[in-house]
Coordinates of C-alpha atoms in Angstrom, one line a residue:
Chain A
M203 CA 123.8 88.1 51.6
K204 CA 125.1 89.1 55.0
N205 CA 122.9 92.2 54.9
I206 CA 119.8 90.1 54.2
L207 CA 120.7 87.7 57.0
L208 CA 121.1 90.7 59.4
L209 CA 117.7 92.0 58.2
L210 CA 116.1 88.6 58.8
L211 CA 117.7 88.4 62.2
G212 CA 116.3 91.9 63.0
L213 CA 112.9 90.8 61.9
L214 CA 113.1 87.8 64.1
L215 CA 114.0 90.0 67.0
L216 CA 111.1 92.2 66.3
M217 CA 108.8 89.2 66.2
A218 CA 110.1 88.1 69.6
C219 CA 108.7 91.3 71.1
Q220 CA 105.2 89.8 71.4
V221 CA 102.5 91.0 73.7
E222 CA 102.6 88.2 76.2
P223 CA 101.0 88.0 79.6
R224 CA 103.2 87.7 82.7
P225 CA 102.4 85.9 85.9
I226 CA 100.8 88.1 88.6
A227 CA 103.2 89.0 91.4
Y228 CA 101.1 88.4 94.5
G229 CA 102.3 90.5 97.4
S230 CA 103.7 93.3 95.2
D231 CA 101.3 94.0 92.3
N232 CA 98.6 96.5 92.8
C233 CA 95.1 96.4 91.3
H234 CA 94.9 98.9 88.5
H235 CA 91.3 99.8 89.5
C236 CA 91.1 99.7 93.3
K237 CA 94.8 100.1 94.1
M238 CA 94.8 97.3 96.5
T239 CA 97.9 95.1 96.7
L240 CA 97.1 91.6 95.5
M241 CA 97.4 89.0 98.2
D242 CA 95.0 86.2 97.4
P243 CA 96.3 83.9 94.7
L244 CA 92.9 82.3 94.2
F245 CA 91.7 85.5 92.7
G246 CA 93.0 88.1 90.2
A247 CA 92.9 89.1 86.6
E248 CA 95.2 90.5 84.0
V249 CA 94.7 92.5 80.8
V250 CA 97.4 92.8 78.1
T251 CA 96.8 95.5 75.5
Q252 CA 97.8 95.3 71.8
K253 CA 100.8 97.5 72.7
G254 CA 101.9 95.2 75.4
K255 CA 100.9 97.2 78.4
I256 CA 99.8 95.0 81.3
Y257 CA 97.2 95.9 83.9
V258 CA 96.6 93.6 86.9
F259 CA 93.3 93.4 88.9
D260 CA 92.6 91.7 92.2
D261 CA 89.0 90.7 91.5
V262 CA 86.7 90.0 88.5
N263 CA 84.6 93.1 89.3
C264 CA 87.6 95.4 89.2
L265 CA 88.4 93.9 85.7
M266 CA 84.8 94.6 84.7
S267 CA 85.0 98.2 85.9
Y268 CA 88.1 98.6 83.8
L269 CA 86.5 97.1 80.7
E270 CA 83.4 99.2 81.3
A271 CA 85.4 102.4 81.5
H272 CA 87.4 101.5 78.4
P273 CA 84.7 100.6 75.9
Q274 CA 87.0 100.8 72.9
G275 CA 86.6 97.2 73.5
E276 CA 88.2 93.9 73.7
E277 CA 89.7 94.2 70.2
S278 CA 92.3 96.6 71.6
L279 CA 93.3 94.0 74.2
A280 CA 95.6 91.2 73.3
H281 CA 94.7 89.1 76.3
V282 CA 92.1 89.1 79.0
L283 CA 92.9 86.6 81.7
V284 CA 91.6 85.5 85.1
A285 CA 93.2 83.6 87.9
D286 CA 92.5 79.9 88.0
Y287 CA 90.8 79.0 91.3
T288 CA 91.9 75.4 91.2
R289 CA 95.6 76.2 90.5
P290 CA 96.7 79.3 92.3
E291 CA 99.1 81.6 90.4
T292 CA 98.0 80.4 87.0
L293 CA 95.9 82.4 84.5
L294 CA 93.1 81.3 82.2
D295 CA 91.6 83.0 79.1
A296 CA 88.7 85.0 80.5
N297 CA 86.5 84.1 77.5
L298 CA 86.8 80.4 78.0
A299 CA 86.7 80.2 81.8
F300 CA 83.8 78.9 83.8
Y301 CA 82.6 81.3 86.5
L302 CA 80.8 80.4 89.8
K303 CA 79.1 83.1 91.9
S304 CA 78.4 82.1 95.5
E305 CA 77.9 83.8 98.8
Q306 CA 80.5 81.4 100.1
I307 CA 83.3 82.7 97.9
K308 CA 85.0 85.5 99.6
S309 CA 86.9 87.4 96.9
P310 CA 89.0 90.5 97.7
M311 CA 86.5 93.0 96.3
A312 CA 83.3 91.0 97.2
S313 CA 82.5 90.0 93.7
K314 CA 81.9 86.5 95.1
I315 CA 83.1 85.0 91.8
A316 CA 85.7 82.4 91.2
A317 CA 87.0 81.2 87.8
F318 CA 87.5 77.5 86.8
P319 CA 89.3 76.0 83.8
S320 CA 86.5 73.4 83.1
E321 CA 82.9 72.8 83.7
Q322 CA 83.7 69.7 85.6
S323 CA 86.1 71.4 88.1
M324 CA 83.5 74.1 88.6
K325 CA 80.8 71.5 89.3
E326 CA 83.0 69.6 91.7
F327 CA 83.7 72.8 93.6
K328 CA 80.0 73.7 93.7
K329 CA 79.3 70.2 95.2
G330 CA 81.7 71.2 98.0
L331 CA 79.6 74.3 98.7
L332 CA 76.5 72.1 98.9
G333 CA 75.2 73.4 95.6
D334 CA 75.2 77.0 96.7
G335 CA 76.2 79.1 93.7
I336 CA 75.3 80.0 90.1
Y337 CA 77.2 79.3 87.0
L338 CA 78.0 82.2 84.7
A339 CA 79.7 82.3 81.3
W340 CA 81.9 85.2 80.3
G341 CA 79.1 86.9 78.3
E342 CA 76.7 86.7 81.2
L343 CA 79.3 88.1 83.5
V344 CA 80.0 91.1 81.2
T345 CA 76.3 91.9 80.9
Q346 CA 75.8 91.6 84.7
F347 CA 78.3 94.2 85.4
K348 CA 77.1 96.7 82.8
Chain B
M202 CA 36.2 85.9 127.2
M203 CA 38.2 89.0 128.3
A204 CA 38.7 87.7 131.9
M205 CA 39.8 84.4 130.6
K206 CA 42.5 86.1 128.5
L207 CA 43.6 88.1 131.5
T208 CA 44.1 85.1 133.7
T209 CA 46.1 83.2 131.1
W210 CA 48.2 86.2 130.6
I211 CA 48.9 86.5 134.4
A212 CA 49.7 82.8 134.5
T213 CA 52.2 83.1 131.7
L214 CA 53.8 86.1 133.4
I215 CA 54.2 84.2 136.7
S216 CA 55.7 81.2 135.0
L217 CA 58.0 83.5 133.1
L218 CA 59.1 85.2 136.3
L219 CA 59.8 81.8 137.9
V220 CA 61.9 80.7 135.0
A221 CA 63.8 84.0 135.1
T222 CA 64.6 83.6 138.8
L223 CA 65.7 80.0 138.3
A224 CA 67.9 81.1 135.5
M225 CA 69.4 83.9 137.6
S226 CA 70.1 81.6 140.6
D227 CA 71.9 79.4 138.0
G228 CA 74.0 82.4 136.9
I229 CA 75.0 83.3 140.5
A230 CA 76.8 80.0 141.1
P231 CA 78.5 78.8 137.9
A232 CA 80.4 75.7 138.3
T233 CA 84.2 75.7 137.7
H234 CA 85.9 72.9 135.9
T235 CA 89.6 72.6 135.8
V236 CA 91.7 71.1 132.9
K237 CA 95.2 69.9 133.6
P238 CA 97.9 68.8 131.0
G239 CA 96.9 65.4 129.6
E240 CA 93.2 66.1 129.9
S241 CA 90.9 67.1 127.1
I242 CA 89.7 70.7 126.9
Q243 CA 87.0 69.6 124.5
A244 CA 85.6 67.1 127.0
A245 CA 85.5 69.8 129.7
V246 CA 83.6 72.1 127.3
D247 CA 81.1 69.3 126.4
K248 CA 80.5 68.5 130.1
A249 CA 80.1 72.1 131.2
A250 CA 76.7 73.7 131.6
P251 CA 75.9 77.0 130.1
G252 CA 77.6 79.8 132.1
D253 CA 80.3 77.6 133.6
I254 CA 83.9 78.5 133.9
I255 CA 86.7 76.3 132.6
V256 CA 90.1 76.9 134.0
V257 CA 93.0 75.5 131.9
H258 CA 96.2 75.0 133.9
R259 CA 99.7 75.8 132.8
G260 CA 101.1 73.3 130.2
T261 CA 101.0 72.6 126.5
Y262 CA 97.8 71.0 125.0
Q263 CA 97.7 69.5 121.5
V264 CA 94.3 70.6 120.3
H265 CA 92.2 70.6 117.1
E266 CA 89.2 72.8 116.6
I267 CA 87.8 73.0 120.1
T268 CA 84.1 73.8 119.4
I269 CA 82.1 75.9 121.8
R270 CA 78.3 76.2 121.3
K271 CA 77.2 77.6 124.6
P272 CA 78.0 80.5 126.9
L273 CA 81.2 79.7 128.7
T274 CA 84.3 81.2 130.1
L275 CA 87.5 79.5 129.0
M276 CA 90.4 80.9 130.9
G277 CA 94.0 80.1 131.3
K278 CA 95.9 79.9 134.6
D279 CA 99.5 80.9 134.1
R280 CA 99.0 81.1 130.4
P281 CA 98.6 77.5 129.0
I282 CA 99.6 76.9 125.4
L283 CA 97.0 75.5 123.0
D284 CA 98.9 74.1 120.0
G285 CA 96.9 73.5 116.8
G286 CA 99.8 71.5 115.3
G287 CA 99.5 73.3 112.0
Q288 CA 96.0 71.9 111.3
G289 CA 92.8 73.9 110.9
N290 CA 91.4 76.2 113.5
I291 CA 92.2 76.2 117.2
L292 CA 89.0 77.5 118.7
L293 CA 85.7 77.5 116.9
I294 CA 82.9 79.4 118.5
A295 CA 79.2 79.8 117.6
A296 CA 77.5 81.0 120.8
H297 CA 76.5 84.0 122.8
G298 CA 78.4 85.2 125.8
V299 CA 81.7 83.3 125.5
T300 CA 84.8 84.7 127.2
I301 CA 88.3 83.6 126.2
R302 CA 91.0 84.9 128.5
G303 CA 94.6 84.3 129.3
L304 CA 95.5 81.7 126.7
E305 CA 98.3 81.3 124.3
L306 CA 97.2 79.9 120.9
R307 CA 99.8 78.6 118.5
N308 CA 100.2 77.0 115.0
T309 CA 96.9 77.0 113.1
G310 CA 96.8 75.5 109.6
R311 CA 97.9 77.6 106.7
S312 CA 95.6 77.6 103.8
N313 CA 93.9 80.2 101.6
L314 CA 91.0 77.8 100.9
N315 CA 89.4 77.6 104.3
D316 CA 91.0 80.5 106.2
P317 CA 92.0 78.7 109.4
A318 CA 92.2 81.0 112.5
G319 CA 93.3 81.1 116.1
I320 CA 89.8 81.9 117.2
K321 CA 87.0 81.8 114.7
F322 CA 83.5 83.1 115.6
F323 CA 80.3 82.4 113.7
D324 CA 77.0 83.9 114.5
S325 CA 78.1 84.9 117.9
K326 CA 77.1 87.8 120.2
H327 CA 78.4 89.4 123.4
C328 CA 81.7 87.5 123.4
L329 CA 84.9 88.8 124.9
V330 CA 88.5 87.9 123.8
E331 CA 90.9 89.3 126.3
D332 CA 94.6 89.0 127.3
N333 CA 95.5 86.3 124.9
I334 CA 98.7 85.7 122.9
L335 CA 98.4 84.3 119.4
T336 CA 101.5 83.2 117.6
Q337 CA 101.9 81.6 114.1
T338 CA 98.3 81.8 113.3
F339 CA 97.1 82.2 109.7
F340 CA 94.1 84.4 110.7
G341 CA 94.3 85.6 114.2
I342 CA 90.8 86.3 115.5
H343 CA 88.1 85.9 112.8
F344 CA 84.5 86.9 113.2
S345 CA 81.7 86.5 110.7
N346 CA 78.0 87.4 111.2
S347 CA 78.8 88.4 114.8
S348 CA 77.8 91.5 116.8
D349 CA 78.5 93.2 120.2
N350 CA 81.9 91.5 120.7
I351 CA 85.0 92.9 122.4
V352 CA 88.6 92.1 121.5
R353 CA 90.8 93.6 124.1
N354 CA 94.5 93.5 125.0
N355 CA 95.6 90.6 122.8
R356 CA 99.0 90.1 121.2
L357 CA 99.0 88.7 117.7
V358 CA 102.3 87.9 116.1
S359 CA 102.8 85.8 113.0
E360 CA 105.5 85.2 110.5
A361 CA 105.1 83.9 107.0
E362 CA 107.6 82.8 104.3
K363 CA 105.7 84.1 101.4
E364 CA 104.0 87.5 101.7
Y365 CA 100.5 86.3 100.8
M366 CA 100.7 83.1 102.8
T367 CA 99.2 84.7 105.9
G368 CA 95.7 85.9 106.8
N369 CA 94.5 88.9 108.7
G370 CA 95.2 89.7 112.4
I371 CA 91.7 90.7 113.5
H372 CA 89.1 90.0 110.8
F373 CA 85.5 91.0 110.9
W374 CA 83.0 90.1 108.2
K375 CA 79.4 91.1 108.2
S376 CA 79.4 92.2 111.8
K377 CA 78.3 95.1 113.8
R378 CA 78.8 97.0 117.1
N379 CA 82.1 95.4 118.0
R380 CA 85.0 97.0 119.9
V381 CA 88.7 96.3 119.2
E382 CA 91.0 97.9 121.7
D383 CA 94.6 97.8 123.1
N384 CA 95.7 95.0 120.8
Y385 CA 99.2 94.5 119.3
I386 CA 99.3 93.0 115.8
R387 CA 102.3 92.2 113.8
G388 CA 103.3 90.1 110.7
H389 CA 99.8 89.3 109.3
R390 CA 98.4 90.2 105.9
D391 CA 96.2 93.0 107.1
G392 CA 96.4 94.0 110.8
I393 CA 92.7 94.8 111.2
Y394 CA 90.4 94.0 108.4
L395 CA 86.7 94.9 108.3
E396 CA 84.3 94.1 105.5
F397 CA 80.6 94.9 105.7
V398 CA 81.0 96.0 109.3
T399 CA 79.1 98.8 110.9
D400 CA 79.1 100.8 114.2
T401 CA 82.5 99.4 115.3
E402 CA 85.2 101.1 117.3
C403 CA 89.0 100.5 117.1
L404 CA 90.9 102.1 119.9
H405 CA 94.5 102.2 121.1
N406 CA 95.7 99.4 118.9
V407 CA 99.3 99.2 117.7
V408 CA 99.6 97.6 114.3
E409 CA 103.0 97.3 112.7
F410 CA 105.1 95.3 110.2
N411 CA 102.1 93.7 108.5
K412 CA 102.5 92.4 105.0
R413 CA 99.9 94.6 103.3
Y414 CA 97.8 97.1 105.2
G415 CA 97.8 98.0 108.9
L416 CA 94.1 98.8 108.8
H417 CA 91.9 97.8 105.9
F418 CA 88.2 98.3 105.5
M419 CA 85.7 98.1 102.7
F420 CA 81.9 98.7 102.7
S421 CA 82.1 99.4 106.4
H422 CA 80.1 102.5 107.4
D423 CA 79.7 104.4 110.7
N424 CA 82.9 103.1 112.3
S425 CA 85.5 105.1 114.3
Y426 CA 89.2 104.7 114.7
L427 CA 90.8 106.6 117.6
H428 CA 94.3 106.6 119.1
N429 CA 95.8 103.8 117.0
T430 CA 99.3 103.5 115.7
F431 CA 99.9 102.1 112.2
R432 CA 103.6 101.8 111.6
S433 CA 105.8 100.3 108.9
N434 CA 103.1 98.2 107.3
G435 CA 103.7 97.0 103.7
A436 CA 101.3 99.5 102.1
G437 CA 100.0 101.6 105.0
V438 CA 96.3 101.8 105.6
A439 CA 93.6 101.4 103.0
V440 CA 90.0 102.4 103.4
M441 CA 87.5 102.0 100.6
Y442 CA 83.9 102.3 99.5
T443 CA 82.7 103.6 102.9
R444 CA 80.9 106.6 104.4
N445 CA 80.8 108.1 107.9
V446 CA 84.3 107.3 109.0
V447 CA 85.8 109.0 112.0
M448 CA 89.6 108.9 112.4
K449 CA 91.1 110.8 115.3
Y450 CA 94.4 111.0 117.2
N451 CA 96.0 108.2 115.1
R452 CA 99.6 107.9 114.1
F453 CA 100.5 106.8 110.6
E454 CA 104.3 106.3 110.5
Q455 CA 107.1 104.9 108.4
N456 CA 104.9 103.4 105.7
Q457 CA 107.4 103.4 102.8
G458 CA 107.5 101.9 99.4
P459 CA 106.4 102.5 95.8
S460 CA 102.8 101.9 96.6
S461 CA 102.7 102.7 100.3
Y462 CA 100.4 105.3 101.8
G463 CA 99.8 106.6 105.3
I464 CA 96.2 106.3 104.3
L465 CA 94.8 105.4 100.9
L466 CA 91.2 106.8 100.7
K467 CA 89.2 105.4 97.8
D468 CA 85.6 106.3 97.5
I469 CA 85.2 107.5 101.0
S470 CA 82.6 110.2 101.8
D471 CA 81.1 112.2 104.7
S472 CA 84.0 111.5 107.0
E473 CA 86.3 113.2 109.5
V474 CA 90.0 112.9 109.7
R475 CA 91.2 115.0 112.7
H476 CA 94.3 115.4 114.9
N477 CA 96.2 112.6 113.2
W478 CA 99.9 112.4 112.8
F479 CA 101.5 111.5 109.5
H480 CA 105.2 111.0 109.8
S481 CA 107.8 109.6 107.3
N482 CA 105.4 108.0 104.8
T483 CA 106.1 107.8 101.1
V484 CA 102.7 109.5 100.7
G485 CA 100.8 110.8 103.7
I486 CA 97.3 110.6 102.2
Y487 CA 96.3 109.4 98.8
M488 CA 92.7 110.3 97.8
E489 CA 90.7 109.1 94.9
G490 CA 86.9 109.5 94.3
S491 CA 86.4 110.8 97.8
S492 CA 84.1 113.6 98.8
R493 CA 82.9 115.6 101.8
I494 CA 85.8 114.7 104.1
S495 CA 87.1 117.2 106.6
F496 CA 90.8 117.2 107.5
V497 CA 91.3 119.3 110.5
G498 CA 94.3 119.6 112.9
N499 CA 96.5 116.9 111.3
E500 CA 100.2 117.1 111.2
F501 CA 102.2 116.0 108.1
R502 CA 105.8 115.8 108.8
Q503 CA 108.7 114.5 106.6
N504 CA 106.6 112.7 104.1
G505 CA 107.6 112.2 100.4
S506 CA 104.3 113.8 99.5
A507 CA 102.0 114.9 102.3
I508 CA 98.8 114.7 100.2
K509 CA 98.0 113.3 96.8
L510 CA 94.6 114.6 95.9
M511 CA 93.3 113.1 92.7
A512 CA 91.0 115.3 90.5
S513 CA 88.1 112.8 91.2
C514 CA 87.8 114.2 94.7
D515 CA 85.4 117.0 95.6
N516 CA 84.1 119.1 98.5
N517 CA 86.9 118.1 100.8
T518 CA 88.2 120.7 103.3
F519 CA 91.7 120.9 104.7
E520 CA 91.8 123.3 107.6
A521 CA 94.4 124.1 110.3
N522 CA 96.8 121.3 109.5
N523 CA 100.6 121.5 109.8
F524 CA 102.8 120.8 106.8
I525 CA 106.3 120.5 107.9
G526 CA 109.4 119.2 106.2
N527 CA 107.6 117.3 103.4
T528 CA 109.3 117.0 100.0
F529 CA 106.0 117.8 98.3
D530 CA 103.0 119.2 100.1
V531 CA 100.2 118.5 97.7
G532 CA 100.1 116.7 94.4
T533 CA 97.3 116.2 91.9
N534 CA 96.7 114.8 88.5
G535 CA 94.4 117.3 86.8
S536 CA 93.6 121.0 86.6
V537 CA 90.2 120.9 88.2
V538 CA 90.2 121.6 92.0
L539 CA 86.9 121.2 93.8
N540 CA 88.4 121.1 97.3
S541 CA 89.3 123.9 99.7
L542 CA 92.4 124.6 101.7
K543 CA 92.4 127.2 104.5
L544 CA 94.3 128.3 107.6
N545 CA 96.9 125.6 107.2
Y546 CA 100.5 126.1 108.3
W547 CA 103.0 125.5 105.5
D548 CA 106.7 125.6 106.4
K549 CA 107.5 126.4 102.8
Y550 CA 105.3 129.6 102.9
E551 CA 107.4 132.6 102.1
G552 CA 104.7 135.3 102.4
Y553 CA 104.3 138.1 104.9
D554 CA 101.8 139.3 107.5
L555 CA 101.8 143.1 107.5
N556 CA 98.7 143.5 109.7
R557 CA 100.0 140.9 112.2
D558 CA 96.8 138.9 112.5
G559 CA 98.7 135.6 112.3
I560 CA 97.5 134.9 108.7
G561 CA 99.6 135.4 105.7
D562 CA 98.6 138.2 103.4
V563 CA 99.3 136.4 100.1
P564 CA 98.0 133.0 99.2
Y565 CA 100.2 129.9 99.4
R566 CA 100.3 127.5 96.4
P567 CA 101.1 124.0 97.7
I568 CA 101.7 122.4 94.3
S569 CA 105.1 122.9 92.9
L570 CA 105.6 122.9 89.2
Y571 CA 108.2 120.2 89.6
G572 CA 105.8 118.1 91.7
S573 CA 103.3 118.1 88.8
I574 CA 106.0 117.2 86.3
I575 CA 107.0 114.2 88.5
E576 CA 103.4 113.2 88.7
R577 CA 103.5 112.8 84.9
I578 CA 107.1 111.6 84.4
P579 CA 108.2 109.9 87.7
A580 CA 111.8 109.4 86.4
A581 CA 112.2 113.2 86.4
V582 CA 112.8 113.0 90.1
V583 CA 116.5 112.6 89.5
L584 CA 116.7 116.4 88.7
W585 CA 115.2 117.3 92.1
R586 CA 117.1 120.0 94.0
S587 CA 119.0 121.1 90.9
F588 CA 119.4 124.8 90.1
M589 CA 117.1 124.6 87.0
V590 CA 114.3 123.1 89.0
A591 CA 114.5 125.8 91.6
L592 CA 114.4 128.4 88.9
L593 CA 111.3 126.7 87.2
D594 CA 109.5 126.5 90.6
R595 CA 110.2 130.1 91.3
S596 CA 108.9 131.4 88.0
E597 CA 105.8 129.2 88.3
K598 CA 105.1 130.6 91.7
V599 CA 105.0 134.1 90.2
L600 CA 102.9 133.2 87.2
P601 CA 101.1 129.8 87.5
A602 CA 100.8 128.2 84.1
I603 CA 100.9 124.5 84.5
T604 CA 99.9 123.9 88.1
P605 CA 96.1 124.2 88.9
E606 CA 95.4 127.9 89.6
N607 CA 92.8 127.2 92.2
M608 CA 94.8 124.9 94.4
K609 CA 95.8 127.5 97.0
D610 CA 95.5 128.4 100.6
E611 CA 94.1 132.0 100.8
Q612 CA 94.8 132.3 104.5
P613 CA 97.9 130.4 105.4
S614 CA 98.7 130.4 109.1
M615 CA 102.0 132.1 110.0
K616 CA 102.6 129.8 113.0
P617 CA 102.3 126.0 113.3
Y618 CA 99.5 124.6 115.4
D619 CA 100.2 122.7 118.6
I620 CA 99.1 119.2 117.5
D621 CA 101.8 117.0 118.8
K622 CA 100.7 117.0 122.4
K623 CA 97.1 115.9 121.6
V624 CA 98.3 112.8 119.6
K625 CA 100.8 111.8 122.2

């Protein structure tokens, strides 16, 4: 009985080792693609592989270059996340985020793209830019950088 | 018909001349307005005619976004203080021919959303920012879409609680033909930051203790950087995605940390790096995806690694440089070598010169076996300087097996070059 309990405990511990994203450490993390130190909490992206390895990026286009160079695809990645423009230092699921590309968005690597958690928050921000900017979904973003 | 055209043409010419002389006579005698404590600088700016001089007397002025939209000279007498009170920008300029001189600007807002600055220029030309002190500004001096400006002899010092809660010292975006000289920049995010900037010169600046990079430019072609000092910045200097860069007589010192570089060169091509001094950096130069750069007459002294040359670099030449007292001279991550090394001085060279022509008779291999092992397994560094490692390195020198065979200096110099004097 004791052995079974130990075994179960062991299994539980193994399950605890999940592949989870971690918050980006602005000021000390470096972009995996362009090597720049991340400084601007409005921008950033993170990839977590199935094996739990984490890569951090400073801008959406660096993330795209990484995905492009590793075409084994998104199935080998447990998480693809982007920084929430409305709430600095929080991450969104890249697949579900709403992207706005505008000349007025000055991102670290000049992608000019910001990510929003909802269509409404994106539209509100676009209003602030006097309507300058185009909306992109994840799929469109991926094809644009191919 | 022809004659008619000619007369109208002459008439236009005469009237143009008249206007020009009138304008010139205006320029000869600009009015001078004085502002004393308690008075409004903005009111003086609004009242002034183009070309006038506004003299701000000693004292502290609470200001918010003084906006200048005409050619003016705004100068301080006995260094008045313009305090932004932690809100927005202090000076906002969109004009040609504005001079800002002798002021102290303090306390801009702090926000990543609208990038407040001590002095912010939009669409400006032929402006001069000289002899100012900027303290506790988010961005120091910020230019966008501006050309032919000079930033000279300013002192920019900022402190920030969080590393990323500060902007860049001198920031240019989509600008050309500017000059940045004799400035001192400390405590900002990047000391000097250029993005989409061309034909710009940075001379004699001292940039130290900034949070990220001392100098940082991207997509900025045809610029030159001479006689600058970049010291103890968070991650050294980073230059990216640019061609035609000239870097001469600069000092890159004390840039230390796990991801610190004297210079990080990423996708740089057709450039010159000459007579620079790399001292006590974790990595002197880190290169990735760069080609056709000539490194001549530089000195690498007491760095962790003098050069990390990634296999994605090609057609770079290293000639007549000094490598003295570095833990590792050259490191790489592959076996392909498409770059050339010649006539460098290596203090670790143990060859001989039988014909006494000053050039060693056997090649020098700057990559140590142990260096390449550390490249793959960083933790292996704990065994550094052990007997086994010395033995391994020695045997690898005799018969290269793991280190790239082609990474060698065929003509190593027997004597160091006299570089020190030129930089100082």
